[in-house]
Tab-separated table of C-alpha atoms and ligand atoms in Angstrom:
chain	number	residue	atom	x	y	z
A	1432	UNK	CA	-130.000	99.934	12.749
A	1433	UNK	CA	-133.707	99.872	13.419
A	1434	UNK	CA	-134.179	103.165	14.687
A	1435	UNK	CA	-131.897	104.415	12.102
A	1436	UNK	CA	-134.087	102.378	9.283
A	1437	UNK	CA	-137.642	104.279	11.135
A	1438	UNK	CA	-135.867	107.739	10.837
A	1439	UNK	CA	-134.480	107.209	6.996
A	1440	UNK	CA	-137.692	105.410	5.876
A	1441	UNK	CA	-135.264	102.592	4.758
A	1442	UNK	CA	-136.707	98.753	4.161
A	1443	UNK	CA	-135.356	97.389	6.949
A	1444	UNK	CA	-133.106	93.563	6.041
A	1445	UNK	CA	-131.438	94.584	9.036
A	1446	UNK	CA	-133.296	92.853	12.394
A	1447	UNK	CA	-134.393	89.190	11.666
A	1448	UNK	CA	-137.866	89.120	12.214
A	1449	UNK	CA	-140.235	87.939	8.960
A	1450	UNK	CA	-142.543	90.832	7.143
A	1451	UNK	CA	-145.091	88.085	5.908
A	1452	UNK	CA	-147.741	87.001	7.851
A	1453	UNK	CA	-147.785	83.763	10.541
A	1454	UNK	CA	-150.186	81.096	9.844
A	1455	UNK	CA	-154.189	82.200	10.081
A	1456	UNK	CA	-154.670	78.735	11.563
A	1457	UNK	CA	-152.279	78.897	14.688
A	1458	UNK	CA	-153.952	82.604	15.525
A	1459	UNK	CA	-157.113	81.314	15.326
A	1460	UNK	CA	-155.753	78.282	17.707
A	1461	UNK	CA	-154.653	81.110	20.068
A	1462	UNK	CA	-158.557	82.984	19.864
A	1463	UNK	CA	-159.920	79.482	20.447
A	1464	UNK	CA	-158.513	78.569	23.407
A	1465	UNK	CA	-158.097	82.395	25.077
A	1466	UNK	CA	-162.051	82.202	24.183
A	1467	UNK	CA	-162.018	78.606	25.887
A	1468	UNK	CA	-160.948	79.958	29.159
A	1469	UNK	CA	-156.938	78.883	29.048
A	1470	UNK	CA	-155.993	82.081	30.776
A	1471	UNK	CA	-154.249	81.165	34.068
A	1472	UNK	CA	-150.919	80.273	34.966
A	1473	UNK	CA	-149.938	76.494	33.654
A	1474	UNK	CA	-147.514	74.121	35.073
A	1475	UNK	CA	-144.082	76.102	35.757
A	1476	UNK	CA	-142.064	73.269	33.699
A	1477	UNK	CA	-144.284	74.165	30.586
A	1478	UNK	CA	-148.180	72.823	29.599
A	1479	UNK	CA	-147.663	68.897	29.878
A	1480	UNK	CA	-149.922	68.518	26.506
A	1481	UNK	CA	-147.153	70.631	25.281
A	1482	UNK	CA	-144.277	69.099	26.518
A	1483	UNK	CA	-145.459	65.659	25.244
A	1484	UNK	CA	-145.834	67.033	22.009
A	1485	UNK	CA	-142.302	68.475	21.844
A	1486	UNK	CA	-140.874	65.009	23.190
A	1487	UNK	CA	-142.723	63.008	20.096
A	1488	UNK	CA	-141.109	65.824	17.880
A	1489	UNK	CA	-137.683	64.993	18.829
A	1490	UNK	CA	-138.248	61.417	18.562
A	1491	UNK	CA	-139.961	61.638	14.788
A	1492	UNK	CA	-137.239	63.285	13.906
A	1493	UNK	CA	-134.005	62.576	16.000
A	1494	UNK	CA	-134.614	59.062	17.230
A	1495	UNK	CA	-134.292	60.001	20.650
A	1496	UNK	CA	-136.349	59.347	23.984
A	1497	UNK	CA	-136.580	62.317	26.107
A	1498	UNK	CA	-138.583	62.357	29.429
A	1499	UNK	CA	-141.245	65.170	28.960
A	1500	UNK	CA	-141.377	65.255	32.684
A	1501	UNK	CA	-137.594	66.099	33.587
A	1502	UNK	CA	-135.927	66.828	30.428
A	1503	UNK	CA	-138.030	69.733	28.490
A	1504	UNK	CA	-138.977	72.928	30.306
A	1505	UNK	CA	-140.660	75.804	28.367
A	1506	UNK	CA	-139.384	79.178	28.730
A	1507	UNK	CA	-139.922	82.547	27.081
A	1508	UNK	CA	-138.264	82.216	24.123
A	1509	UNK	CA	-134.752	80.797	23.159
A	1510	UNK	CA	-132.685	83.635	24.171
A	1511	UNK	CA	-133.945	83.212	28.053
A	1512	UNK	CA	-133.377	79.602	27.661
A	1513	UNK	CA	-129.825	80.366	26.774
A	1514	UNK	CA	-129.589	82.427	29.895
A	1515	UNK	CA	-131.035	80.296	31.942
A	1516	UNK	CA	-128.781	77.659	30.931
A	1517	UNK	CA	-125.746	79.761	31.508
A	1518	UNK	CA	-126.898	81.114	34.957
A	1519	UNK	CA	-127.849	77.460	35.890
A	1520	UNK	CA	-124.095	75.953	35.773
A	1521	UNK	CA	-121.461	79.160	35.663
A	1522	UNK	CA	-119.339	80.366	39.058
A	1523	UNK	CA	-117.107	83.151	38.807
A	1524	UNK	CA	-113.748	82.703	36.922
A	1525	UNK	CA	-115.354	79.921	34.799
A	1526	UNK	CA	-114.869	79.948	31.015
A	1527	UNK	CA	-117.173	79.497	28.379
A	1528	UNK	CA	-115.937	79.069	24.692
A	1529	UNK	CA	-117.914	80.980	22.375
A	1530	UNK	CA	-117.358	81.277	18.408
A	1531	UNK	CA	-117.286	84.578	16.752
A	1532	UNK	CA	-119.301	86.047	15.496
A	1533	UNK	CA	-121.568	85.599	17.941
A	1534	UNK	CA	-125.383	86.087	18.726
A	1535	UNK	CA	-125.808	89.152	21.088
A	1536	UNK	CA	-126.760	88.309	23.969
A	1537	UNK	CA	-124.267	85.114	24.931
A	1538	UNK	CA	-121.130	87.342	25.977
A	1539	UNK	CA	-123.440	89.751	28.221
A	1540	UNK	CA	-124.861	86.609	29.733
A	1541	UNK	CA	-121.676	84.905	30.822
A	1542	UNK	CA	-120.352	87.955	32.048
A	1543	UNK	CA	-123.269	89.036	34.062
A	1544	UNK	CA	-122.545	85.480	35.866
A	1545	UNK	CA	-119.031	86.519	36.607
A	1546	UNK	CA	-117.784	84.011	33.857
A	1547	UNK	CA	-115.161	84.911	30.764
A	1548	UNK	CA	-115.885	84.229	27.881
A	1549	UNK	CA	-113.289	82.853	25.811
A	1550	UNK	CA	-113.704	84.209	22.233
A	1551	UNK	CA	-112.534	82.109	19.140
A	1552	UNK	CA	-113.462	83.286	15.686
A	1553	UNK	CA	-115.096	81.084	12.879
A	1554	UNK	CA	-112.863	80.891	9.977
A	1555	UNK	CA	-113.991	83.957	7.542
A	1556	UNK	CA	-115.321	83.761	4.836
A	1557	UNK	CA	-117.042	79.932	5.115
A	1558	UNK	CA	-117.293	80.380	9.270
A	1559	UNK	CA	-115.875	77.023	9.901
A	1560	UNK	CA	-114.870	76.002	13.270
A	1561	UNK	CA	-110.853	75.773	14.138
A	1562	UNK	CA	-110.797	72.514	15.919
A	1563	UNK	CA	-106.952	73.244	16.555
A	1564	UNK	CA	-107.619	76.418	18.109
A	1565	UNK	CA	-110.632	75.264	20.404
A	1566	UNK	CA	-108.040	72.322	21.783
A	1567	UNK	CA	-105.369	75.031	22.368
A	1568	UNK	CA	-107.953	77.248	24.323
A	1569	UNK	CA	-109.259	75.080	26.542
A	1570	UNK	CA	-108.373	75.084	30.464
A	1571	UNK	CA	-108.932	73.300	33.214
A	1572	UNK	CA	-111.473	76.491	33.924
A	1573	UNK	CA	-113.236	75.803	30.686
A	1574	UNK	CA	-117.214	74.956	31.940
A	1575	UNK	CA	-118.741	75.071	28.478
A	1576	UNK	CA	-118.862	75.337	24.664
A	1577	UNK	CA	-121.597	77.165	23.325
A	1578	UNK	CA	-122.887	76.479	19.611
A	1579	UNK	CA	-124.938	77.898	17.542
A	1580	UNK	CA	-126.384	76.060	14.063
A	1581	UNK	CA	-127.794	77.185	11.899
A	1582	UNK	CA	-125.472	79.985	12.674
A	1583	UNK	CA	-126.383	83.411	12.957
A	1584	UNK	CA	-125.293	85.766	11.271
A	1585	UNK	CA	-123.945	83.639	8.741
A	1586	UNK	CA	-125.971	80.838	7.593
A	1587	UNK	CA	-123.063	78.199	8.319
A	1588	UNK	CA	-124.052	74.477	9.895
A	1589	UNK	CA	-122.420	72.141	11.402
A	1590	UNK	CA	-121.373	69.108	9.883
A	1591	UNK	CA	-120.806	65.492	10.866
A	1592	UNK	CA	-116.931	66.124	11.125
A	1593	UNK	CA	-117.557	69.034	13.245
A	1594	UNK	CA	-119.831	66.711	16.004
A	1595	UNK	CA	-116.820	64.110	15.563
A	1596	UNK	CA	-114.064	66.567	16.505
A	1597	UNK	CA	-116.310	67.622	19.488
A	1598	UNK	CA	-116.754	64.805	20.686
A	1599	UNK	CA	-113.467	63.804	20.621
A	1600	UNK	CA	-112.541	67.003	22.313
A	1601	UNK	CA	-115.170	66.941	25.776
A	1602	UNK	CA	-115.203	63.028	26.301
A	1603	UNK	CA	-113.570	62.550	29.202
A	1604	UNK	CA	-114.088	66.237	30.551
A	1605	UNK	CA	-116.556	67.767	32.217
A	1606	UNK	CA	-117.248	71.044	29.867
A	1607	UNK	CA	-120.863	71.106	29.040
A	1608	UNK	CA	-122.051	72.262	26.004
A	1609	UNK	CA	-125.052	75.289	25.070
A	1610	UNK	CA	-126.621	74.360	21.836
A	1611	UNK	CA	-128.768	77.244	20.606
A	1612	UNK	CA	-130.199	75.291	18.041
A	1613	UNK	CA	-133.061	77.841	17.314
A	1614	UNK	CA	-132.873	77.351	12.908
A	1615	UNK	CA	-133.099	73.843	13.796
A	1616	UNK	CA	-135.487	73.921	10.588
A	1617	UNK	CA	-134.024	76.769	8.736
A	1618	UNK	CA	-131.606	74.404	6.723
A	1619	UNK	CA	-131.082	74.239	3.479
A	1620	UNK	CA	-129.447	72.510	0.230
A	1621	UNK	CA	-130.566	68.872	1.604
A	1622	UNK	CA	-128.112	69.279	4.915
A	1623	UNK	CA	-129.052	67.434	7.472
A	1624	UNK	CA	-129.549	69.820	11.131
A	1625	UNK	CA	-126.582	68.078	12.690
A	1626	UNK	CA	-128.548	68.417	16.126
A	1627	UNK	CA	-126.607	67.598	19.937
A	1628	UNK	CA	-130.314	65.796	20.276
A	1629	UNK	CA	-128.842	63.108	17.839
A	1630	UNK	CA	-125.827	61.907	20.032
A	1631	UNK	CA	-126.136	60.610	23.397
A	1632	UNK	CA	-122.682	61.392	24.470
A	1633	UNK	CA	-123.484	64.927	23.528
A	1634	UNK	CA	-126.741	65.271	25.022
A	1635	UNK	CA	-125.903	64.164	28.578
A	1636	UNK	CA	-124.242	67.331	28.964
A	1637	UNK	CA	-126.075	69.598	27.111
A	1638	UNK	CA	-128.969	72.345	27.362
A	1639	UNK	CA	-129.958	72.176	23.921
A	1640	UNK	CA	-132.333	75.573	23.265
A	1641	UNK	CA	-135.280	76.200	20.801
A	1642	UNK	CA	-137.317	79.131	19.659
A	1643	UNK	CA	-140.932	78.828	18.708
A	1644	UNK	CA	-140.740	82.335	17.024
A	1645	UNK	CA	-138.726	81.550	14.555
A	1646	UNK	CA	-140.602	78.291	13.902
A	1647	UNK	CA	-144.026	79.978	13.279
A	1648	UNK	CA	-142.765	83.332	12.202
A	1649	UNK	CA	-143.581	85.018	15.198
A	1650	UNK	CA	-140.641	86.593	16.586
A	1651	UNK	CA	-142.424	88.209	18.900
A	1652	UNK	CA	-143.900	85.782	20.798
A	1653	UNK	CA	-141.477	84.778	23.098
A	1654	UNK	CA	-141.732	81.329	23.241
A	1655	UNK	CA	-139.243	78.879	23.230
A	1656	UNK	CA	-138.016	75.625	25.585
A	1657	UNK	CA	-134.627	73.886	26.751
A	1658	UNK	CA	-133.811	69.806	26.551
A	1659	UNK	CA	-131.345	69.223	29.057
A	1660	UNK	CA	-130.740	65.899	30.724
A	1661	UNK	CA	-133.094	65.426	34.087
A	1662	UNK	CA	-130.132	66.345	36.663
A	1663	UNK	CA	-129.289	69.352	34.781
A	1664	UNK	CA	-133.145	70.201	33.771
A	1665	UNK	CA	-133.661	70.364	37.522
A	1666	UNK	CA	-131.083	72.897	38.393
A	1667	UNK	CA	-132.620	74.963	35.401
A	1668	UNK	CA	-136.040	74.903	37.038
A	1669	UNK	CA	-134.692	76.415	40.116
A	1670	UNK	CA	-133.639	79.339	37.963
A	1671	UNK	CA	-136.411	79.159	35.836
A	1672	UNK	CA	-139.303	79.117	39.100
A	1673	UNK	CA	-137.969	82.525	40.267
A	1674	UNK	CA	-137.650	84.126	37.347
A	1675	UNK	CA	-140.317	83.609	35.020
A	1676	UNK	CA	-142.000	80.466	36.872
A	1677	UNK	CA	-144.927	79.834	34.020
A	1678	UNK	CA	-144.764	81.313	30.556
A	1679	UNK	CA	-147.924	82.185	27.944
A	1680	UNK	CA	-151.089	79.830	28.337
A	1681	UNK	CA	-153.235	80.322	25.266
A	1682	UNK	CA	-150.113	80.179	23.265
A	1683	UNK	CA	-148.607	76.703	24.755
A	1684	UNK	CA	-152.445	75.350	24.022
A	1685	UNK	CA	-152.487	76.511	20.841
A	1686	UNK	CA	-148.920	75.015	19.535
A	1687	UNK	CA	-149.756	71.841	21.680
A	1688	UNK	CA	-152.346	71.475	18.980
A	1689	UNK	CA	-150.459	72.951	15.609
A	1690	UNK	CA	-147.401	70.897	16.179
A	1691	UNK	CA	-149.411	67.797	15.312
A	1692	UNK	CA	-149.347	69.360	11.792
A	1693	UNK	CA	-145.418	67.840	11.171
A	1694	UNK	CA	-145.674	69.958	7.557
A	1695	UNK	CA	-145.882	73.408	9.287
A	1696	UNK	CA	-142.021	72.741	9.993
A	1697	UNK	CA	-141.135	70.112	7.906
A	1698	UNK	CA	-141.732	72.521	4.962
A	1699	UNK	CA	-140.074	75.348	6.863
A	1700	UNK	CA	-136.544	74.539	5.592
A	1701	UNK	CA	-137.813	74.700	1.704
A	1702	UNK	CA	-139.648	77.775	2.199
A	1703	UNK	CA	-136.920	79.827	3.343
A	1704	UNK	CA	-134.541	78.421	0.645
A	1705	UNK	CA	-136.597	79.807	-2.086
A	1706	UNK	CA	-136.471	83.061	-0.211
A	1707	UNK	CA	-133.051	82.757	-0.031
A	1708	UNK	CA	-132.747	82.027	-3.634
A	1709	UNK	CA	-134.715	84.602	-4.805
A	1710	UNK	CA	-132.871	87.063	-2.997
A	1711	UNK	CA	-129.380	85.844	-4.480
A	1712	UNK	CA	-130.809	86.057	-7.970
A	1713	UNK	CA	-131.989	89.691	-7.093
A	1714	UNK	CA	-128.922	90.438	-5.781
A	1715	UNK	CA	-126.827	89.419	-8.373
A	1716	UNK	CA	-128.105	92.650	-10.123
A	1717	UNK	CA	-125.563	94.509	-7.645
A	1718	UNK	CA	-122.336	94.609	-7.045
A	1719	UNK	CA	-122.563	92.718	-3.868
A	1720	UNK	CA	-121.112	89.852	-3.479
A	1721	UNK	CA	-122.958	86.851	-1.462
A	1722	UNK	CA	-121.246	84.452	1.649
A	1723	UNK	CA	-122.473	80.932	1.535
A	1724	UNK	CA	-125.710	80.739	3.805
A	1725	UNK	CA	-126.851	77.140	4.596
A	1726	UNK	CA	-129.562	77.919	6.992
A	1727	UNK	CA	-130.746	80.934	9.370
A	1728	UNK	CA	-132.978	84.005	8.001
A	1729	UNK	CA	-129.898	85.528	6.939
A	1730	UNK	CA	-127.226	85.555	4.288
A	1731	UNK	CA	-123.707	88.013	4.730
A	1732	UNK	CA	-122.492	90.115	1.643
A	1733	UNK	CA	-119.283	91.375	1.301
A	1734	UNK	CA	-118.948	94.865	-0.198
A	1735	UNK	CA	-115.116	94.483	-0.826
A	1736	UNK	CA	-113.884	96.814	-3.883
A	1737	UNK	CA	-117.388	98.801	-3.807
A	1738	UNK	CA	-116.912	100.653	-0.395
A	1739	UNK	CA	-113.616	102.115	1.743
A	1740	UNK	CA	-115.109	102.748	4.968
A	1741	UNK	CA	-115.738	99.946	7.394
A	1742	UNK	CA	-119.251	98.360	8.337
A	1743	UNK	CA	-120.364	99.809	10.145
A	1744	UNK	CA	-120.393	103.116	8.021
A	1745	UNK	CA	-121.193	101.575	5.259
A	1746	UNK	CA	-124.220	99.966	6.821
A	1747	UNK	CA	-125.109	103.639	7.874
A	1748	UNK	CA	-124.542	105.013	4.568
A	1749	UNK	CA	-126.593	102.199	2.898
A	1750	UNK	CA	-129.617	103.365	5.066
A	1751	UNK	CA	-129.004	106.727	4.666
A	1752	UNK	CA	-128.297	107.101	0.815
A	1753	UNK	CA	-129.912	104.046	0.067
A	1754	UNK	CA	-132.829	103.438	1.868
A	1755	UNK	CA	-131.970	99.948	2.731
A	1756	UNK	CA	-131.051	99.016	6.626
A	1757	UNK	CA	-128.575	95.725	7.224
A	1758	UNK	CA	-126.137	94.638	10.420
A	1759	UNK	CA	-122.521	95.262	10.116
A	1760	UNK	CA	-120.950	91.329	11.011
A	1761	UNK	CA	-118.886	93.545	12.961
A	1762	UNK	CA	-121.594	93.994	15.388
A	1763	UNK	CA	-120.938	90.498	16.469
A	1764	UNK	CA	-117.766	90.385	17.346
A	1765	UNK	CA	-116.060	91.801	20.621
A	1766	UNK	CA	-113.952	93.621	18.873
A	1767	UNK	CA	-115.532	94.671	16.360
A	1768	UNK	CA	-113.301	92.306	14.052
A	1769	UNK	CA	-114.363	93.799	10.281
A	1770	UNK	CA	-114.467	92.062	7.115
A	1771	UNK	CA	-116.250	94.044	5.087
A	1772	UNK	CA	-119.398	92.089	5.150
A	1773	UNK	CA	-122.627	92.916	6.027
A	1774	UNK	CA	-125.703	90.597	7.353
A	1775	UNK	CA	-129.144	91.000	5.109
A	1776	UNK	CA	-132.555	89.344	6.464
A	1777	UNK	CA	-133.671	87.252	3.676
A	1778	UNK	CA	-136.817	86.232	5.478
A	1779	UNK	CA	-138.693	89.226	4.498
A	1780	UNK	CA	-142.227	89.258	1.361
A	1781	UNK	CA	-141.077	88.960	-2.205
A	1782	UNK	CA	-142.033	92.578	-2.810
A	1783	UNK	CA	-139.838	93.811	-0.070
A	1784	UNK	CA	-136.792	92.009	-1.109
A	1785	UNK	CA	-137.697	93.861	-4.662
A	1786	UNK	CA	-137.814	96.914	-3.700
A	1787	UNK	CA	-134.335	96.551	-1.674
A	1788	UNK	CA	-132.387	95.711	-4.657
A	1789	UNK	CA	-133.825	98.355	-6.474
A	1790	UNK	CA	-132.463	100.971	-4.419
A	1791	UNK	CA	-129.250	98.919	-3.840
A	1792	UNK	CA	-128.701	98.499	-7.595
A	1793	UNK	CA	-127.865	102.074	-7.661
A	1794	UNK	CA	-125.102	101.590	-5.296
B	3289	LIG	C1	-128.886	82.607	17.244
B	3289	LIG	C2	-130.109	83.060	17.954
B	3289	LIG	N1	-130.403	82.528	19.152
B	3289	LIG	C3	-131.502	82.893	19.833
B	3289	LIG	C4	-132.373	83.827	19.313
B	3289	LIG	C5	-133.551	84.258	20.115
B	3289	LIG	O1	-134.709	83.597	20.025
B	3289	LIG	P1	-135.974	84.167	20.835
B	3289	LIG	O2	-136.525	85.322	20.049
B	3289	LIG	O3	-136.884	83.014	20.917
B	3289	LIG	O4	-135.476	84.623	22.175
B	3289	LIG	C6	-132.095	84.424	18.090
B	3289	LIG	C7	-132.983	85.475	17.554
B	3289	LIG	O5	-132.616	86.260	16.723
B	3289	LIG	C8	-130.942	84.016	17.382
B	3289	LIG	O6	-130.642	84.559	16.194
């Protein structure tokens, strides 16, 4: 949808990546220390500065201990974490549950470890997990659960019922869990980020991933890390040494120092809400019709009663006709399961999100 948005000139709402510009301060953090001579490979596990930042994050905010040392390694970005994770504990024939829809890369990423994915969709339209259904899916093959709040592509969270039935479900089993947690601030309407760093029982089987892109609004930095108890943070490694071994040096410096500043993501979850608002009072000058979105950059429409085709035609014809590119929620399914709802970045300058409803108030 990119590419199509380049070709058609369209304002592209489509790929989640912010418009507006990171902070001045954490660039010129970057400048400073490239300038200082923090060029060369760091530690493979991730700057220790770094790492002991990270670990006085979690406990500020989650109440929990973790070991700098064995339980945090930095990686380049969230979505390697995730694959790291996966490629750290699948065998062949193993099965992974994994909600629908689903964040791109996760199904390519079991399957390239000869796992199956096991494919259970969120409840349309509030994307609610079926507790019922998870408990009649799993198998004695079942390896992991793999979460994802905030929840992308549609904004839903998980709540303190949801951790219950979880827990309920693994104790006494061995299934680990992947907890791409990387809107951990992204939340809005006073929830509470309902993290797997809050619950012991949880945690000791978890790799629990972050992204510092979407923290900073710098998507394309590539930075991220993975909390996972020591045992299983020292299988990771071995994956992690041969593969990337020691990620971006002036850049781990640099957010060793910003994250001392708790308000550049502590106000995070605000900031994005009034985006988010703004949009949906925009919006409301279309026929469109909005999906709850609790968190995430993104909110889903449904264009039921305004369009025949399915998404993904409709998202072409929007970018086309309209000038405005989005992602069919179809995209994120398997099988292409369509609803007739389309994902919109929301994370994008006031003037942008203008100028989209303009052109979509014509529709
Ligand atoms: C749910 C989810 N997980 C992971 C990522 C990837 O994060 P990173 O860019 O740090 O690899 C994204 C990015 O869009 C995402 O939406």
């Amino acid at each position: 949808m990119s590419s199509l948005a380049v070709e058609h000139n369209a304002i592209n709402l489509g790929q989640g990546f912010p418009d507006y510009p990171m902070s001045e301060e954490l660039i010129a953090l970057v400048n400073q220390h490239m300038q200082a001579g923090h060029n060369q490979y760091v530690h493979m596990n991730g700057l220790p500065v770094l790492r002991n930042v990270i670990a006085e994050k979690i406990y500020s905010l989650y109440k929990q201990q973790i070991n700098a040392d064995t339980e945090i390694t930095i990686t380049p970005g969230g979505t390697y974490a995730i694959y790291t994770a996966l490629t750290t504990v699948l065998q062949p024939g193993d099965e992974v549950i994994v909600f629908e829809p689903a964040y791109d890369s996760y199904i390519p990423n079991i399957e390239i470890n000869g796992a199956v994915p096991i494919l259970i969709p969120l409840v349309y339209p509030d994307y609610k997990i079926d507790w019922d259904e998870v408990r009649k899916r799993i198998s004695p093959k079942t390896k992991m659960i793999m979460l994802n709040s905030p929840h992308n592509p549609s904004g839903s969270v998980l709540s303190k019922e949801d951790i219950k039935q979880l827990q309920t479900i693994i104790a006494g089993t061995n299934i680990f869990i992947l907890s791409d947690e990387v809107y951990e601030h992204l939340i809005f309407d006073d929830m509470k980020h309902e993290s797997m760093l809050r619950y012991p029982d949880l945690l000791k089987r978890s790799f629990v991933c972050f992204s510092f892109g979407k923290v900073y609004h710098c998507t394309g930095w590539k930075l991220g890390y993975c909390i996972a108890p020591a045992a299983l943070t020292n299988e990771f490694r071995k994956v992690h040494q041969f593969n990337c071994f020691s990620c971006n040096s002036p850049m781990q410096f640099s957010l060793a120092d910003f994250l001392q500043n708790k308000e550049s993501y502590l106000s995070l979850g605000n900031f994005l809400q009034k985006k988010r608002d703004y949009f949906l009072e925009l919006m409301k000058q279309t026929k469109l019709k909005p999906l709850p979105s609790h968190g995430s950059y993104f909110q889903l429409y449904s264009y039921k009663g305004i369009g025949d085709e399915g998404e993904k035609d409709f998202a072409i014809r929007l970018t086309k006709d309209y000038g405005v590119a989005t992602i069919p929620a179809s995209a994120f399914y398997k099988n292409g399961t369509d609803n007739k709802v389309l994902r919109f970045c929301f994370a994008k300058k006031e003037s942008t999100l203008e100028e989209a409803v303009v052109r979509l108030s014509s529709l």
